[in-house]
Short mmCIF file of C-alpha atoms in Angstrom, two decimals:
data_model
loop_
_atom_site.label_atom_id
_atom_site.label_comp_id
_atom_site.label_asym_id
_atom_site.label_seq_id
_atom_site.Cartn_x
_atom_site.Cartn_y
_atom_site.Cartn_z
CA UNK A 1 19.34 2.18 -24.96
CA UNK A 2 22.16 -0.24 -25.73
CA UNK A 3 20.30 -3.56 -25.80
CA UNK A 4 21.79 -6.19 -28.08
CA UNK A 5 19.94 -7.05 -31.29
CA UNK A 6 19.21 -10.59 -30.10
CA UNK A 7 17.40 -9.31 -26.99
CA UNK A 8 15.50 -6.71 -29.02
CA UNK A 9 14.42 -9.47 -31.42
CA UNK A 10 13.14 -11.55 -28.50
CA UNK A 11 11.11 -8.65 -27.14
CA UNK A 12 9.66 -7.78 -30.55
CA UNK A 13 8.67 -11.40 -31.08
CA UNK A 14 7.20 -11.58 -27.59
CA UNK A 15 5.01 -8.52 -28.16
CA UNK A 16 3.93 -9.31 -31.74
CA UNK A 17 3.22 -13.07 -31.65
CA UNK A 18 0.33 -13.10 -29.19
CA UNK A 19 -3.16 -14.08 -30.32
CA UNK A 20 -6.45 -14.34 -28.42
CA UNK A 21 -9.56 -16.47 -28.68
CA UNK A 22 -12.93 -15.42 -27.33
CA UNK A 23 -15.23 -17.92 -25.65
CA UNK A 24 -18.96 -17.30 -25.97
CA UNK A 25 -21.16 -19.77 -24.10
CA UNK A 26 -18.12 -22.02 -23.73
CA UNK A 27 -17.33 -22.18 -27.47
CA UNK A 28 -14.31 -20.65 -29.17
CA UNK A 29 -15.05 -18.11 -31.89
CA UNK A 30 -11.70 -18.05 -33.67
CA UNK A 31 -8.46 -16.26 -32.99
CA UNK A 32 -7.47 -12.65 -33.46
CA UNK A 33 -4.22 -10.74 -33.11
CA UNK A 34 -4.14 -7.47 -31.16
CA UNK A 35 -2.80 -4.60 -33.25
CA UNK A 36 -1.14 -2.57 -30.49
CA UNK A 37 -0.13 -2.47 -26.87
CA UNK A 38 1.44 -4.83 -24.41
CA UNK A 39 -0.31 -7.83 -22.96
CA UNK A 40 -2.20 -6.51 -19.95
CA UNK A 41 -1.62 -8.62 -16.85
CA UNK A 42 1.49 -10.27 -18.26
CA UNK A 43 4.37 -10.26 -15.74
CA UNK A 44 6.79 -8.80 -18.31
CA UNK A 45 4.55 -5.85 -19.28
CA UNK A 46 5.49 -3.56 -16.35
CA UNK A 47 9.18 -3.98 -17.17
CA UNK A 48 8.67 -3.18 -20.84
CA UNK A 49 6.64 -0.11 -19.78
CA UNK A 50 9.55 0.99 -17.55
CA UNK A 51 12.00 0.59 -20.42
CA UNK A 52 9.78 2.77 -22.63
CA UNK A 53 9.46 5.38 -19.86
CA UNK A 54 13.24 5.40 -19.49
CA UNK A 55 13.52 6.06 -23.22
CA UNK A 56 11.13 9.02 -22.97
CA UNK A 57 13.02 10.33 -19.93
CA UNK A 58 16.28 10.13 -21.90
CA UNK A 59 14.76 12.10 -24.81
CA UNK A 60 13.48 14.77 -22.40
CA UNK A 61 16.91 15.11 -20.78
CA UNK A 62 18.56 15.41 -24.21
CA UNK A 63 16.05 18.13 -25.14
CA UNK A 64 16.97 20.03 -21.98
CA UNK A 65 20.67 19.71 -22.73
CA UNK A 66 20.07 21.13 -26.22
CA UNK A 67 18.07 24.00 -24.62
CA UNK A 68 14.94 23.07 -26.57
CA UNK A 69 12.99 23.42 -23.33
CA UNK A 70 13.76 23.64 -19.65
CA UNK A 71 12.21 22.27 -16.51
CA UNK A 72 11.32 24.20 -13.40
CA UNK A 73 13.40 25.01 -10.33
CA UNK A 74 11.85 24.49 -6.90
CA UNK A 75 14.67 26.63 -5.51
CA UNK A 76 18.04 27.83 -6.71
CA UNK A 77 19.98 25.02 -4.99
CA UNK A 78 18.27 22.08 -6.67
CA UNK A 79 18.32 20.73 -10.21
CA UNK A 80 15.40 21.38 -12.51
CA UNK A 81 12.41 19.06 -12.65
CA UNK A 82 11.21 18.48 -16.19
CA UNK A 83 9.05 15.37 -15.77
CA UNK A 84 7.57 12.84 -13.37
CA UNK A 85 6.21 9.42 -14.28
CA UNK A 86 3.65 7.37 -12.38
CA UNK A 87 2.58 4.04 -13.91
CA UNK A 88 1.54 5.04 -17.43
CA UNK A 89 0.95 8.72 -16.63
CA UNK A 90 3.48 11.46 -17.35
CA UNK A 91 3.64 14.98 -15.96
CA UNK A 92 5.87 17.46 -17.79
CA UNK A 93 7.04 20.70 -16.17
CA UNK A 94 8.20 23.37 -18.58
CA UNK A 95 8.65 27.09 -19.02
CA UNK A 96 6.56 27.42 -22.16
CA UNK A 97 6.39 29.60 -25.19
CA UNK A 98 5.38 28.78 -28.77
CA UNK A 99 8.85 27.44 -29.67
CA UNK A 100 9.20 25.15 -26.65
CA UNK A 101 5.75 23.73 -27.45
CA UNK A 102 6.82 22.94 -30.99
CA UNK A 103 10.00 21.33 -29.63
CA UNK A 104 7.96 19.23 -27.19
CA UNK A 105 5.57 18.08 -29.93
CA UNK A 106 8.55 17.12 -32.09
CA UNK A 107 10.05 15.14 -29.20
CA UNK A 108 6.74 13.30 -28.60
CA UNK A 109 6.52 12.43 -32.31
CA UNK A 110 10.12 11.14 -32.19
CA UNK A 111 9.30 9.04 -29.11
CA UNK A 112 6.21 7.67 -30.85
CA UNK A 113 8.23 6.64 -33.92
CA UNK A 114 10.85 4.93 -31.74
CA UNK A 115 8.56 3.20 -29.25
CA UNK A 116 5.32 2.69 -31.15
CA UNK A 117 3.46 4.42 -28.29
CA UNK A 118 1.32 7.42 -29.16
CA UNK A 119 0.40 10.31 -26.86
CA UNK A 120 -3.38 10.51 -26.52
CA UNK A 121 -3.98 14.26 -26.69
CA UNK A 122 -7.67 13.70 -25.86
CA UNK A 123 -6.55 12.46 -22.43
CA UNK A 124 -3.88 15.15 -22.03
CA UNK A 125 -4.23 18.53 -20.39
CA UNK A 126 -2.17 21.57 -19.49
CA UNK A 127 -2.10 23.70 -16.36
CA UNK A 128 -0.53 27.15 -16.17
CA UNK A 129 0.82 29.19 -13.30
CA UNK A 130 -1.37 32.12 -12.30
CA UNK A 131 1.33 34.53 -13.55
CA UNK A 132 0.87 33.58 -17.21
CA UNK A 133 -1.34 35.92 -19.27
CA UNK A 134 -4.62 34.41 -20.47
CA UNK A 135 -3.84 35.18 -24.13
CA UNK A 136 -0.59 33.18 -23.94
CA UNK A 137 -2.37 30.33 -22.13
CA UNK A 138 -4.88 30.03 -24.96
CA UNK A 139 -2.14 30.17 -27.61
CA UNK A 140 -0.13 27.41 -25.94
CA UNK A 141 -3.18 25.17 -25.40
CA UNK A 142 -4.08 25.66 -29.07
CA UNK A 143 -0.56 24.73 -30.28
CA UNK A 144 -0.49 21.61 -28.12
CA UNK A 145 -4.16 20.79 -28.92
CA UNK A 146 -4.89 19.87 -25.31
CA UNK A 147 -7.46 20.84 -22.72
CA UNK A 148 -6.59 23.83 -20.52
CA UNK A 149 -7.18 22.74 -16.90
CA UNK A 150 -8.09 25.37 -14.34
CA UNK A 151 -7.42 25.25 -10.59
CA UNK A 152 -10.98 24.18 -9.75
CA UNK A 153 -10.87 21.15 -12.13
CA UNK A 154 -10.30 17.58 -10.97
CA UNK A 155 -7.99 14.78 -12.06
CA UNK A 156 -9.00 11.20 -11.19
CA UNK A 157 -11.62 12.70 -8.85
CA UNK A 158 -9.08 14.77 -6.91
CA UNK A 159 -8.38 18.51 -7.18
CA UNK A 160 -5.95 19.24 -10.03
CA UNK A 161 -4.23 21.87 -7.89
CA UNK A 162 -3.29 21.45 -4.24
CA UNK A 163 -2.13 24.51 -2.36
CA UNK A 164 0.79 24.43 0.03
#
């Protein structure tokens, strides 16, 4: 993303040098180093998360430009929408077939190698338009290895699908 090496070094040191100590009944029980993730509650963490999200967004846009996948049009006068981010959640909008799924998985692996963040497929799901044949839905869900969400399912306690 164009950051200078000195700044990148600072951020890597910031993320990797933390250690924690656990107090039990008021006594310290040694130190341990976390093996992954940002420091939760640290004021810098949201900014580092935004930088990572910007990197993923850039990769998705590059994939669209290379016609590896394409977003969806709300109408013919607007640009496509391929993704939305909210905090640490991502929603991807794609016209899918077996090849675009493989392209998407490749992009997520590339992002993981670059950022150190890994997509948790156990927490991921896919929703299809009602026009897609059931056989193709099952094939796509199997390729992506994610749960197929139906219109009556819920996400965070709310309906996964909201009608107009």
